[in-house]
Amino acid sequence: MHFTLVFLNVHFTMTVVYGAQIFAFVPIYGQSHWNVMDAVLQTLVTAGHNVTVITPFIKKEKIENYTQIDSSSYMRRSASAPFKYIAGSDGSEYLINTHLTSCEAIYKRKDFWTVLESKKYDLFVTHLLGSGCDSYIAYKLQVPMIAVTTSAMPTWLNGEFGNPLTTAYTSTLNVAMASPKTFWDRFLNNYDYIRSNSQRWWHDRNATIIGRKYFGKDVPDSYTLMKKISLVFVNSHFSFNLPRPWMPNLIEIGGIHVNDPKPLPKDIQLFIDDAPEGVIYFSFGSTVKMDSLPPKMQISLQEAFSELPQRVLWKYDGEVMKNQPKNVMIKKWLPQRDIMAHSKLKLFIYHGGLSGTNEAIINQVPILGIPLFSDQHRNIANAVFLGMGLSLDYKTIDKKSIVAAAKEIINNKKYKQNVQELYQLFKDRPLSPKALVAYWTEYVIKHNGTEHMNSASKDMFWYQYHQLDVIFVIILASISTLAIVLYISI
């Protein structure tokens, strides 16, 4: 990503300045989430800090200054699920409940308390999944807290963090639009804003119950503690996420998980090399079991791929695919990063996960999105808005629409040119994502938090923030004045 020199300069400064004790927690057993969180943690280790992390993803090789506490035996793995359980959901309730379950699971463990009390820590780092239940760890340690998101900024966190989300022109996380344009867009955007905040408040009430159960009856509620988050590393960049109001302690690190590509396995390399018209890569990530797709959808995909001149790499969970096209290779696992970097890749067909989107931008690959749930709809809407691809509705997808969209994107050079231009904006930053993580982590530790960056809105009631009390008084005064005038005139 051409960030190496800048990062090395900051890395040198950081290792000389300070070596902190950092405690970290990974609340979900999901690969795509871990990729971003791991990149952040390894950046801190490389910068000379000592990281102790509770994680289900254990590295085989020993890394200096990196201590792993294995949680895989008591955390439920977020493996691929059947299509019918994924498509159409917003994912919020699942993420909140997963977070709550993980918190209670570790709080029951003696090894957690042993590690927590074994040394004096300087900072707590967690993955901002959906709940505030792990904010009690920072409260217990009496240290600043940094959160990491694997999505763009969650809708519900804006209010708690004092970051303005102006629904008149900035879309919420789960709506299928890049930016509201019409009255109906703004109506839907406001509806999702209210729904997201209400849903999170309702489902995360248990965070306080869990916190007071394990940390004491007198500890603050989780909503209060979440407002004390010092800084958030957000897996986005304004070039793709679009400009919006942004507090200074929200730091965009989109693309941090993308490392240099490695050589491809021989069979995949040969499959690509022998494709005169190039290849298409199709994956729904680690979320959906491909062999559970509705029959009509799977047949449409197979028939469409068989008509295209390109070869297709299809991440497929089953051992065998019935009626597998001759130009399709299926595998349960494919090295996505390395495939995306290949010069013969013509198109990336996927569900719209943000990490995959960042990879497509970095490798300058046009996309065809089939969003299924959560923030994928907005991610694909942004991609279409920026001209780097097209979108298909999974409810109405058929052979004709797939073939037409794929041919349009591959044969029309504008999509490739647009993603190339977007990449130039995406990579043009004063510091690399890793350098930003190193610098701002040190900043939080040095100043014992970022209270001086807090917005006054964090302490306002919702009706004050939206000035509903002022609007009410103005309306009441106007009605009263009008009534008096009418009364006098009569």
mmCIF file with all atom_site columns, N, CA, C and O in Angstrom, residues 34 71 123 148 163 212 233 237 244 261 272 308 360 396 403 405 407 454 484:
data_model
loop_
_atom_site.group_PDB
_atom_site.id
_atom_site.type_symbol
_atom_site.label_atom_id
_atom_site.label_alt_id
_atom_site.label_comp_id
_atom_site.label_asym_id
_atom_site.label_entity_id
_atom_site.label_seq_id
_atom_site.pdbx_PDB_ins_code
_atom_site.Cartn_x
_atom_site.Cartn_y
_atom_site.Cartn_z
_atom_site.occupancy
_atom_site.B_iso_or_equiv
_atom_site.pdbx_formal_charge
_atom_site.auth_seq_id
_atom_site.auth_comp_id
_atom_site.auth_asym_id
_atom_site.auth_atom_id
_atom_site.pdbx_PDB_model_num
ATOM 1  N N  . TRP A 1 34  ? -11.701 -10.843 13.296  1.00 0.00 ? 34  TRP A N  1
ATOM 2  C CA . TRP A 1 34  ? -10.361 -11.035 13.844  1.00 0.00 ? 34  TRP A CA 1
ATOM 3  C C  . TRP A 1 34  ? -9.289  -10.431 12.943  1.00 0.00 ? 34  TRP A C  1
ATOM 4  O O  . TRP A 1 34  ? -8.284  -9.901  13.415  1.00 0.00 ? 34  TRP A O  1
ATOM 5  N N  . SER A 1 71  ? -9.496  -18.522 24.341  1.00 0.00 ? 71  SER A N  1
ATOM 6  C CA . SER A 1 71  ? -10.916 -18.540 24.717  1.00 0.00 ? 71  SER A CA 1
ATOM 7  C C  . SER A 1 71  ? -11.743 -19.420 23.777  1.00 0.00 ? 71  SER A C  1
ATOM 8  O O  . SER A 1 71  ? -12.968 -19.402 23.844  1.00 0.00 ? 71  SER A O  1
ATOM 9  N N  . LEU A 1 123 ? -3.719  0.370   29.321  1.00 0.00 ? 123 LEU A N  1
ATOM 10 C CA . LEU A 1 123 ? -4.764  0.600   28.316  1.00 0.00 ? 123 LEU A CA 1
ATOM 11 C C  . LEU A 1 123 ? -5.566  -0.682  28.115  1.00 0.00 ? 123 LEU A C  1
ATOM 12 O O  . LEU A 1 123 ? -5.034  -1.787  28.215  1.00 0.00 ? 123 LEU A O  1
ATOM 13 N N  . VAL A 1 148 ? -12.252 -0.893  18.628  1.00 0.00 ? 148 VAL A N  1
ATOM 14 C CA . VAL A 1 148 ? -11.960 -1.121  17.212  1.00 0.00 ? 148 VAL A CA 1
ATOM 15 C C  . VAL A 1 148 ? -13.235 -1.611  16.538  1.00 0.00 ? 148 VAL A C  1
ATOM 16 O O  . VAL A 1 148 ? -13.899 -2.520  17.046  1.00 0.00 ? 148 VAL A O  1
ATOM 17 N N  . ASN A 1 163 ? -20.774 12.003  18.442  1.00 0.00 ? 163 ASN A N  1
ATOM 18 C CA . ASN A 1 163 ? -20.491 12.294  17.039  1.00 0.00 ? 163 ASN A CA 1
ATOM 19 C C  . ASN A 1 163 ? -21.808 12.559  16.314  1.00 0.00 ? 163 ASN A C  1
ATOM 20 O O  . ASN A 1 163 ? -22.710 11.723  16.332  1.00 0.00 ? 163 ASN A O  1
ATOM 21 N N  . ARG A 1 212 ? -22.663 -5.511  36.884  1.00 0.00 ? 212 ARG A N  1
ATOM 22 C CA . ARG A 1 212 ? -22.857 -5.414  38.340  1.00 0.00 ? 212 ARG A CA 1
ATOM 23 C C  . ARG A 1 212 ? -22.795 -6.780  39.014  1.00 0.00 ? 212 ARG A C  1
ATOM 24 O O  . ARG A 1 212 ? -22.498 -6.862  40.202  1.00 0.00 ? 212 ARG A O  1
ATOM 25 N N  . PHE A 1 233 ? -10.931 3.191   16.643  1.00 0.00 ? 233 PHE A N  1
ATOM 26 C CA . PHE A 1 233 ? -10.323 2.923   15.345  1.00 0.00 ? 233 PHE A CA 1
ATOM 27 C C  . PHE A 1 233 ? -11.413 2.338   14.451  1.00 0.00 ? 233 PHE A C  1
ATOM 28 O O  . PHE A 1 233 ? -11.948 1.262   14.738  1.00 0.00 ? 233 PHE A O  1
ATOM 29 N N  . HIS A 1 237 ? -12.747 4.567   5.415   1.00 0.00 ? 237 HIS A N  1
ATOM 30 C CA . HIS A 1 237 ? -12.013 5.744   4.938   1.00 0.00 ? 237 HIS A CA 1
ATOM 31 C C  . HIS A 1 237 ? -13.006 6.632   4.205   1.00 0.00 ? 237 HIS A C  1
ATOM 32 O O  . HIS A 1 237 ? -13.866 6.131   3.473   1.00 0.00 ? 237 HIS A O  1
ATOM 33 N N  . ARG A 1 244 ? -18.633 13.013  6.102   1.00 0.00 ? 244 ARG A N  1
ATOM 34 C CA . ARG A 1 244 ? -19.664 13.153  7.131   1.00 0.00 ? 244 ARG A CA 1
ATOM 35 C C  . ARG A 1 244 ? -19.048 13.816  8.346   1.00 0.00 ? 244 ARG A C  1
ATOM 36 O O  . ARG A 1 244 ? -17.819 13.838  8.490   1.00 0.00 ? 244 ARG A O  1
ATOM 37 N N  . PRO A 1 261 ? 0.554   -9.676  -0.762  1.00 0.00 ? 261 PRO A N  1
ATOM 38 C CA . PRO A 1 261 ? 0.084   -11.002 -1.222  1.00 0.00 ? 261 PRO A CA 1
ATOM 39 C C  . PRO A 1 261 ? 1.183   -12.061 -1.181  1.00 0.00 ? 261 PRO A C  1
ATOM 40 O O  . PRO A 1 261 ? 2.376   -11.752 -1.308  1.00 0.00 ? 261 PRO A O  1
ATOM 41 N N  . ILE A 1 272 ? -5.777  -20.050 -12.928 1.00 0.00 ? 272 ILE A N  1
ATOM 42 C CA . ILE A 1 272 ? -5.819  -18.648 -13.348 1.00 0.00 ? 272 ILE A CA 1
ATOM 43 C C  . ILE A 1 272 ? -4.942  -18.421 -14.582 1.00 0.00 ? 272 ILE A C  1
ATOM 44 O O  . ILE A 1 272 ? -5.344  -17.742 -15.528 1.00 0.00 ? 272 ILE A O  1
ATOM 45 N N  . LEU A 1 308 ? -20.298 -17.243 -19.323 1.00 0.00 ? 308 LEU A N  1
ATOM 46 C CA . LEU A 1 308 ? -19.267 -16.211 -19.349 1.00 0.00 ? 308 LEU A CA 1
ATOM 47 C C  . LEU A 1 308 ? -17.948 -16.800 -19.849 1.00 0.00 ? 308 LEU A C  1
ATOM 48 O O  . LEU A 1 308 ? -17.624 -17.958 -19.556 1.00 0.00 ? 308 LEU A O  1
ATOM 49 N N  . ALA A 1 360 ? -10.947 -4.872  -2.398  1.00 0.00 ? 360 ALA A N  1
ATOM 50 C CA . ALA A 1 360 ? -11.243 -4.598  -3.809  1.00 0.00 ? 360 ALA A CA 1
ATOM 51 C C  . ALA A 1 360 ? -10.668 -3.241  -4.222  1.00 0.00 ? 360 ALA A C  1
ATOM 52 O O  . ALA A 1 360 ? -10.097 -3.102  -5.314  1.00 0.00 ? 360 ALA A O  1
ATOM 53 N N  . THR A 1 396 ? -34.446 -11.208 -6.387  1.00 0.00 ? 396 THR A N  1
ATOM 54 C CA . THR A 1 396 ? -34.908 -11.270 -7.782  1.00 0.00 ? 396 THR A CA 1
ATOM 55 C C  . THR A 1 396 ? -33.814 -11.705 -8.748  1.00 0.00 ? 396 THR A C  1
ATOM 56 O O  . THR A 1 396 ? -34.008 -11.670 -9.960  1.00 0.00 ? 396 THR A O  1
ATOM 57 N N  . VAL A 1 403 ? -25.538 -12.361 -15.879 1.00 0.00 ? 403 VAL A N  1
ATOM 58 C CA . VAL A 1 403 ? -24.733 -12.279 -17.106 1.00 0.00 ? 403 VAL A CA 1
ATOM 59 C C  . VAL A 1 403 ? -24.622 -10.828 -17.581 1.00 0.00 ? 403 VAL A C  1
ATOM 60 O O  . VAL A 1 403 ? -23.532 -10.345 -17.915 1.00 0.00 ? 403 VAL A O  1
ATOM 61 N N  . ALA A 1 405 ? -24.970 -8.009  -15.857 1.00 0.00 ? 405 ALA A N  1
ATOM 62 C CA . ALA A 1 405 ? -24.180 -7.181  -14.943 1.00 0.00 ? 405 ALA A CA 1
ATOM 63 C C  . ALA A 1 405 ? -22.692 -7.499  -15.057 1.00 0.00 ? 405 ALA A C  1
ATOM 64 O O  . ALA A 1 405 ? -21.846 -6.590  -15.104 1.00 0.00 ? 405 ALA A O  1
ATOM 65 N N  . LYS A 1 407 ? -21.006 -8.843  -17.605 1.00 0.00 ? 407 LYS A N  1
ATOM 66 C CA . LYS A 1 407 ? -20.473 -8.379  -18.888 1.00 0.00 ? 407 LYS A CA 1
ATOM 67 C C  . LYS A 1 407 ? -20.329 -6.865  -18.927 1.00 0.00 ? 407 LYS A C  1
ATOM 68 O O  . LYS A 1 407 ? -19.343 -6.329  -19.451 1.00 0.00 ? 407 LYS A O  1
ATOM 69 N N  . ASN A 1 454 ? -13.733 15.470  23.956  1.00 0.00 ? 454 ASN A N  1
ATOM 70 C CA . ASN A 1 454 ? -15.150 15.132  24.073  1.00 0.00 ? 454 ASN A CA 1
ATOM 71 C C  . ASN A 1 454 ? -16.060 16.273  23.622  1.00 0.00 ? 454 ASN A C  1
ATOM 72 O O  . ASN A 1 454 ? -15.788 17.449  23.889  1.00 0.00 ? 454 ASN A O  1
ATOM 73 N N  . ILE A 1 484 ? -53.790 34.967  20.434  1.00 0.00 ? 484 ILE A N  1
ATOM 74 C CA . ILE A 1 484 ? -54.039 36.284  21.028  1.00 0.00 ? 484 ILE A CA 1
ATOM 75 C C  . ILE A 1 484 ? -54.434 37.295  19.955  1.00 0.00 ? 484 ILE A C  1
ATOM 76 O O  . ILE A 1 484 ? -55.384 38.090  20.123  1.00 0.00 ? 484 ILE A O  1
#
